[in-house]
Amino acid sequence: MQSKLTSRVAVAALAAFAFGSLSACAGGGGEKDVAYVARDVESLYAEAQRRLDKGNTLQAAALFDEVERQHPYSPWARRAQLMSAFSYYIARDYNKAITNAQRFLSIHPGNKDAPYAYYLIALSYYEQISDVNRDQKITEQAQTALREVNRRFPQSEYAADARLKLDLVADHLAGKEMEIGRHYQRSGLWLAADLRFRNVVEKFQTTSHTPEALYRLTESSLALGLPEEAVKYAAVLGANYPGSEWYERAFKLVEKRAEGVTAS
């Protein structure tokens, strides 16, 4: 799923934050790396922003971190914490982005930029989602973080984007359940397969995987000697997806192996 999909909402929101916080800044500094060199807060922050604007994201993050280290009680330190998290996010150092955003929230939970910090955490998990053949812990963490954005800030632009991404995350998790269920079927573990396909139908019923899950439940039910259940699943499939390939396959299957059986 798309580590390439750096969210335009994320970039636009942080850009506004960055330019707003620079309104009192001096211009950029020299070309040399100024990390760990004591400087006044405005110059240090401006240099960090200049590095970020040039695409030197890890250097920028280090300099934003340095703003907080050298000037911990300055208003610039609060801004720098979130800018550091954003810089790490753009650099795809997602663990540091999450850590810094969480730290910002622990220190400034009621800050006006808290919604963005929650959103940045969710994006950092979301953009690490891998293919369905791998462990889905990150996918579940992304789902939890996106739900938190939607729960806390339902009217925000972040929540609107989070809801869209939640649909994609659900489809991904359903895809993982389908992949495992098909594996169990191929191994003849029909009951284990049945449980996986039921998870898709019960927990992810709005995803694109539901029609196939209902067909696979028809197959599993027949293999388990439960023709009434098979007819039931085929009927549900026909009622909800009447023109689908999966319904046509299910209809042929029950016609062949459960003729005359009534749904349970």
Coordinates of C-alpha atoms in Angstrom, one line a residue:
M1 CA 0.0 0.0 0.0
Q2 CA 1.6 3.1 -0.7
S3 CA 4.5 4.5 1.1
K4 CA 4.6 6.7 -2.1
L5 CA 1.2 8.1 -1.1
T6 CA 2.5 10.9 1.0
S7 CA -0.8 12.5 1.9
R8 CA -1.4 15.9 0.4
V9 CA -3.5 16.7 3.4
A10 CA -0.5 16.1 5.6
V11 CA 1.9 18.2 3.5
A12 CA -0.6 21.1 3.1
A13 CA -1.5 21.2 6.8
L14 CA 2.1 21.1 7.9
A15 CA 3.2 23.7 5.3
A16 CA 0.7 26.1 6.7
F17 CA 1.9 25.4 10.2
A18 CA 5.6 25.9 9.2
F19 CA 5.1 29.1 7.3
G20 CA 3.0 30.5 10.1
S21 CA 5.6 29.8 12.7
L22 CA 8.3 31.3 10.5
S23 CA 6.7 34.7 10.4
A24 CA 9.0 36.1 13.0
C25 CA 12.1 34.2 11.8
A26 CA 15.4 35.6 10.4
G27 CA 16.6 34.4 7.0
G28 CA 18.5 31.1 6.4
G29 CA 21.9 30.5 7.9
G30 CA 25.2 29.3 6.3
E31 CA 25.7 26.1 4.4
K32 CA 27.5 24.1 7.1
D33 CA 25.7 21.7 9.3
V34 CA 24.8 23.5 12.5
A35 CA 23.6 20.5 14.6
Y36 CA 25.1 20.6 18.1
V37 CA 26.4 24.2 17.5
A38 CA 24.8 26.7 20.0
R39 CA 22.8 29.3 18.1
D40 CA 20.0 31.7 18.8
V41 CA 16.6 30.0 18.5
E42 CA 15.3 31.9 15.5
S43 CA 18.4 31.3 13.4
L44 CA 18.5 27.6 14.3
Y45 CA 14.8 27.1 13.5
A46 CA 15.2 29.0 10.2
E47 CA 18.1 26.8 9.2
A48 CA 16.1 23.7 10.0
Q49 CA 13.3 25.0 7.8
R50 CA 15.7 25.8 5.0
R51 CA 17.1 22.3 5.1
L52 CA 13.5 20.9 4.9
D53 CA 12.6 23.2 2.0
K54 CA 15.7 21.9 0.1
G55 CA 14.6 18.3 0.7
N56 CA 17.3 17.5 3.3
T57 CA 14.8 16.0 5.6
L58 CA 17.0 14.1 8.0
Q59 CA 19.2 17.1 8.5
A60 CA 16.1 19.2 9.1
A61 CA 14.8 16.8 11.6
A62 CA 18.1 16.8 13.5
L63 CA 18.1 20.6 13.6
F64 CA 14.5 20.8 14.7
D65 CA 15.4 18.4 17.5
E66 CA 18.3 20.7 18.3
V67 CA 16.0 23.7 18.7
E68 CA 14.2 21.8 21.5
R69 CA 17.4 20.6 23.1
Q70 CA 19.1 24.1 23.1
H71 CA 15.9 26.1 23.8
P72 CA 13.5 23.8 25.7
Y73 CA 11.4 26.6 27.2
S74 CA 11.0 28.6 24.1
P75 CA 7.7 28.7 22.1
W76 CA 9.9 27.6 19.2
A77 CA 10.5 24.2 21.0
R78 CA 6.8 23.3 20.7
R79 CA 6.8 24.1 17.0
A80 CA 10.1 22.3 16.4
Q81 CA 8.8 19.1 18.0
L82 CA 6.0 18.7 15.4
M83 CA 8.2 19.9 12.6
S84 CA 10.8 17.3 13.5
A85 CA 8.0 14.6 13.4
F86 CA 6.9 15.9 10.0
S87 CA 10.5 15.9 8.7
Y88 CA 11.0 12.3 9.8
Y89 CA 7.7 11.3 8.2
I90 CA 8.8 12.8 4.8
A91 CA 12.1 11.0 5.2
R92 CA 10.1 7.8 5.7
D93 CA 11.7 7.3 9.1
Y94 CA 8.3 6.4 10.5
N95 CA 9.3 5.1 13.9
K96 CA 10.9 8.5 14.8
A97 CA 8.0 10.4 13.3
I98 CA 5.6 8.4 15.5
T99 CA 7.8 8.8 18.6
N100 CA 8.1 12.6 18.1
A101 CA 4.5 13.1 17.4
Q102 CA 3.5 11.1 20.5
R103 CA 6.0 13.1 22.6
F104 CA 4.4 16.3 21.3
L105 CA 1.0 15.1 22.4
S106 CA 2.2 14.0 25.8
I107 CA 3.6 17.5 26.5
H108 CA 0.9 19.5 24.7
P109 CA -2.3 17.4 24.6
G110 CA -4.6 20.4 24.2
N111 CA -2.5 22.3 21.6
K112 CA -4.3 23.5 18.5
D113 CA -2.0 21.3 16.4
A114 CA -2.8 18.1 18.3
P115 CA -5.2 16.9 15.6
Y116 CA -2.4 17.1 13.1
A117 CA -0.1 15.1 15.5
Y118 CA -2.6 12.3 15.8
Y119 CA -3.1 12.3 12.0
L120 CA 0.7 12.2 11.4
I121 CA 0.9 9.1 13.7
A122 CA -1.9 7.4 11.7
L123 CA -0.2 8.2 8.4
S124 CA 3.1 6.9 9.6
Y125 CA 1.5 3.5 10.4
Y126 CA -0.6 3.5 7.3
E127 CA 2.3 4.0 4.9
Q128 CA 4.1 1.0 6.3
I129 CA 1.3 -1.4 5.4
S130 CA 2.8 -4.3 3.5
D131 CA 1.2 -6.9 1.2
V132 CA -1.2 -9.5 2.6
N133 CA 1.4 -12.2 2.7
R134 CA 3.1 -10.6 5.7
D135 CA 2.2 -10.1 9.3
Q136 CA -0.6 -7.5 9.6
K137 CA 0.3 -5.9 13.0
I138 CA 1.2 -2.6 11.3
T139 CA -2.1 -2.7 9.5
E140 CA -4.0 -3.1 12.8
Q141 CA -2.0 -0.3 14.3
A142 CA -2.9 1.9 11.4
Q143 CA -6.5 1.1 11.8
T144 CA -6.4 1.9 15.5
A145 CA -4.7 5.3 14.9
L146 CA -7.0 6.2 12.0
R147 CA -10.0 5.5 14.1
E148 CA -8.6 7.7 16.9
V149 CA -8.3 10.6 14.5
N150 CA -11.9 10.1 13.4
R151 CA -13.2 9.7 16.9
R152 CA -11.4 12.8 18.3
F153 CA -11.8 15.2 15.4
P154 CA -14.8 14.0 13.4
Q155 CA -15.4 17.3 11.6
S156 CA -11.7 17.9 10.6
E157 CA -10.1 17.4 7.2
Y158 CA -7.9 14.8 8.9
A159 CA -11.0 12.7 9.8
A160 CA -12.3 12.8 6.3
D161 CA -9.0 11.4 5.0
A162 CA -8.8 8.9 7.8
R163 CA -12.3 7.5 6.9
L164 CA -11.2 7.0 3.4
K165 CA -8.0 5.2 4.5
L166 CA -10.0 3.1 7.0
D167 CA -11.9 1.6 4.1
L168 CA -8.7 0.7 2.4
V169 CA -7.3 -0.8 5.6
A170 CA -10.4 -2.9 6.1
D171 CA -10.1 -4.2 2.6
H172 CA -6.4 -5.1 3.3
L173 CA -7.2 -6.9 6.5
A174 CA -10.0 -8.8 4.8
G175 CA -7.6 -9.8 2.0
K176 CA -5.3 -11.3 4.6
E177 CA -8.2 -13.3 6.1
M178 CA -9.0 -14.6 2.6
E179 CA -5.4 -15.5 1.9
I180 CA -5.2 -17.6 5.1
G181 CA -8.6 -19.1 4.5
R182 CA -7.7 -20.2 1.0
H183 CA -4.5 -21.7 2.3
Y184 CA -6.5 -23.8 4.9
Q185 CA -8.8 -24.9 2.2
R186 CA -5.9 -26.1 0.0
S187 CA -4.6 -28.0 3.1
G188 CA -8.0 -29.6 3.7
L189 CA -8.5 -27.8 7.0
W190 CA -12.1 -26.9 6.2
L191 CA -13.2 -25.8 9.7
A192 CA -10.3 -23.4 10.1
A193 CA -11.0 -22.0 6.6
D194 CA -14.7 -21.6 7.5
L195 CA -13.8 -19.5 10.5
R196 CA -11.6 -17.2 8.4
F197 CA -14.2 -16.6 5.8
R198 CA -16.8 -16.0 8.5
N199 CA -14.6 -13.3 9.8
V200 CA -14.6 -11.5 6.5
V201 CA -18.4 -11.7 6.2
E202 CA -19.0 -10.6 9.8
K203 CA -16.3 -8.0 10.3
F204 CA -15.5 -6.8 6.8
Q205 CA -18.8 -7.1 5.0
T206 CA -18.5 -3.8 3.1
T207 CA -15.2 -4.8 1.5
S208 CA -14.6 -6.2 -2.0
H209 CA -13.8 -9.6 -0.6
T210 CA -17.3 -10.4 0.7
P211 CA -18.7 -12.1 -2.4
E212 CA -15.7 -14.5 -2.6
A213 CA -15.9 -15.2 1.2
L214 CA -19.6 -16.2 0.8
Y215 CA -18.6 -18.5 -2.1
R216 CA -15.8 -20.1 0.0
L217 CA -18.2 -20.6 2.9
T218 CA -20.5 -22.5 0.4
E219 CA -17.5 -24.7 -0.5
S220 CA -16.4 -25.2 3.1
S221 CA -19.9 -26.0 4.3
L222 CA -20.3 -28.7 1.6
A223 CA -16.9 -30.2 2.5
L224 CA -17.9 -30.3 6.2
G225 CA -21.2 -32.1 5.4
L226 CA -23.4 -29.1 6.0
P227 CA -25.4 -28.7 2.7
E228 CA -28.1 -26.6 4.4
E229 CA -25.5 -24.1 5.4
A230 CA -24.0 -24.2 1.9
V231 CA -27.4 -23.4 0.4
K232 CA -27.9 -20.6 2.9
Y233 CA -24.6 -18.9 2.0
A234 CA -25.3 -19.3 -1.7
A235 CA -28.7 -17.7 -1.2
V236 CA -27.2 -14.7 0.7
L237 CA -24.7 -14.4 -2.2
G238 CA -27.5 -14.4 -4.7
A239 CA -29.5 -11.8 -2.8
N240 CA -26.6 -9.4 -2.4
Y241 CA -24.5 -10.0 -5.5
P242 CA -26.8 -11.6 -8.1
G243 CA -24.8 -10.8 -11.1
S244 CA -21.4 -11.8 -9.7
E245 CA -19.1 -14.5 -10.9
W246 CA -19.0 -15.9 -7.3
Y247 CA -22.8 -16.3 -7.3
E248 CA -22.8 -18.2 -10.6
R249 CA -20.1 -20.5 -9.2
A250 CA -22.0 -21.0 -5.9
F251 CA -25.3 -21.7 -7.8
K252 CA -23.6 -24.4 -9.9
L253 CA -22.0 -25.9 -6.9
V254 CA -25.2 -26.3 -4.8
E255 CA -27.1 -27.4 -7.8
K256 CA -24.6 -30.2 -8.3
R257 CA -23.9 -31.2 -4.7
A258 CA -27.0 -30.0 -2.7
E259 CA -29.9 -30.5 -5.1
G260 CA -33.2 -30.3 -3.3
V261 CA -31.7 -29.1 0.0
T262 CA -33.4 -26.2 1.8
A263 CA -31.4 -23.5 3.5
S264 CA -31.0 -23.9 7.3

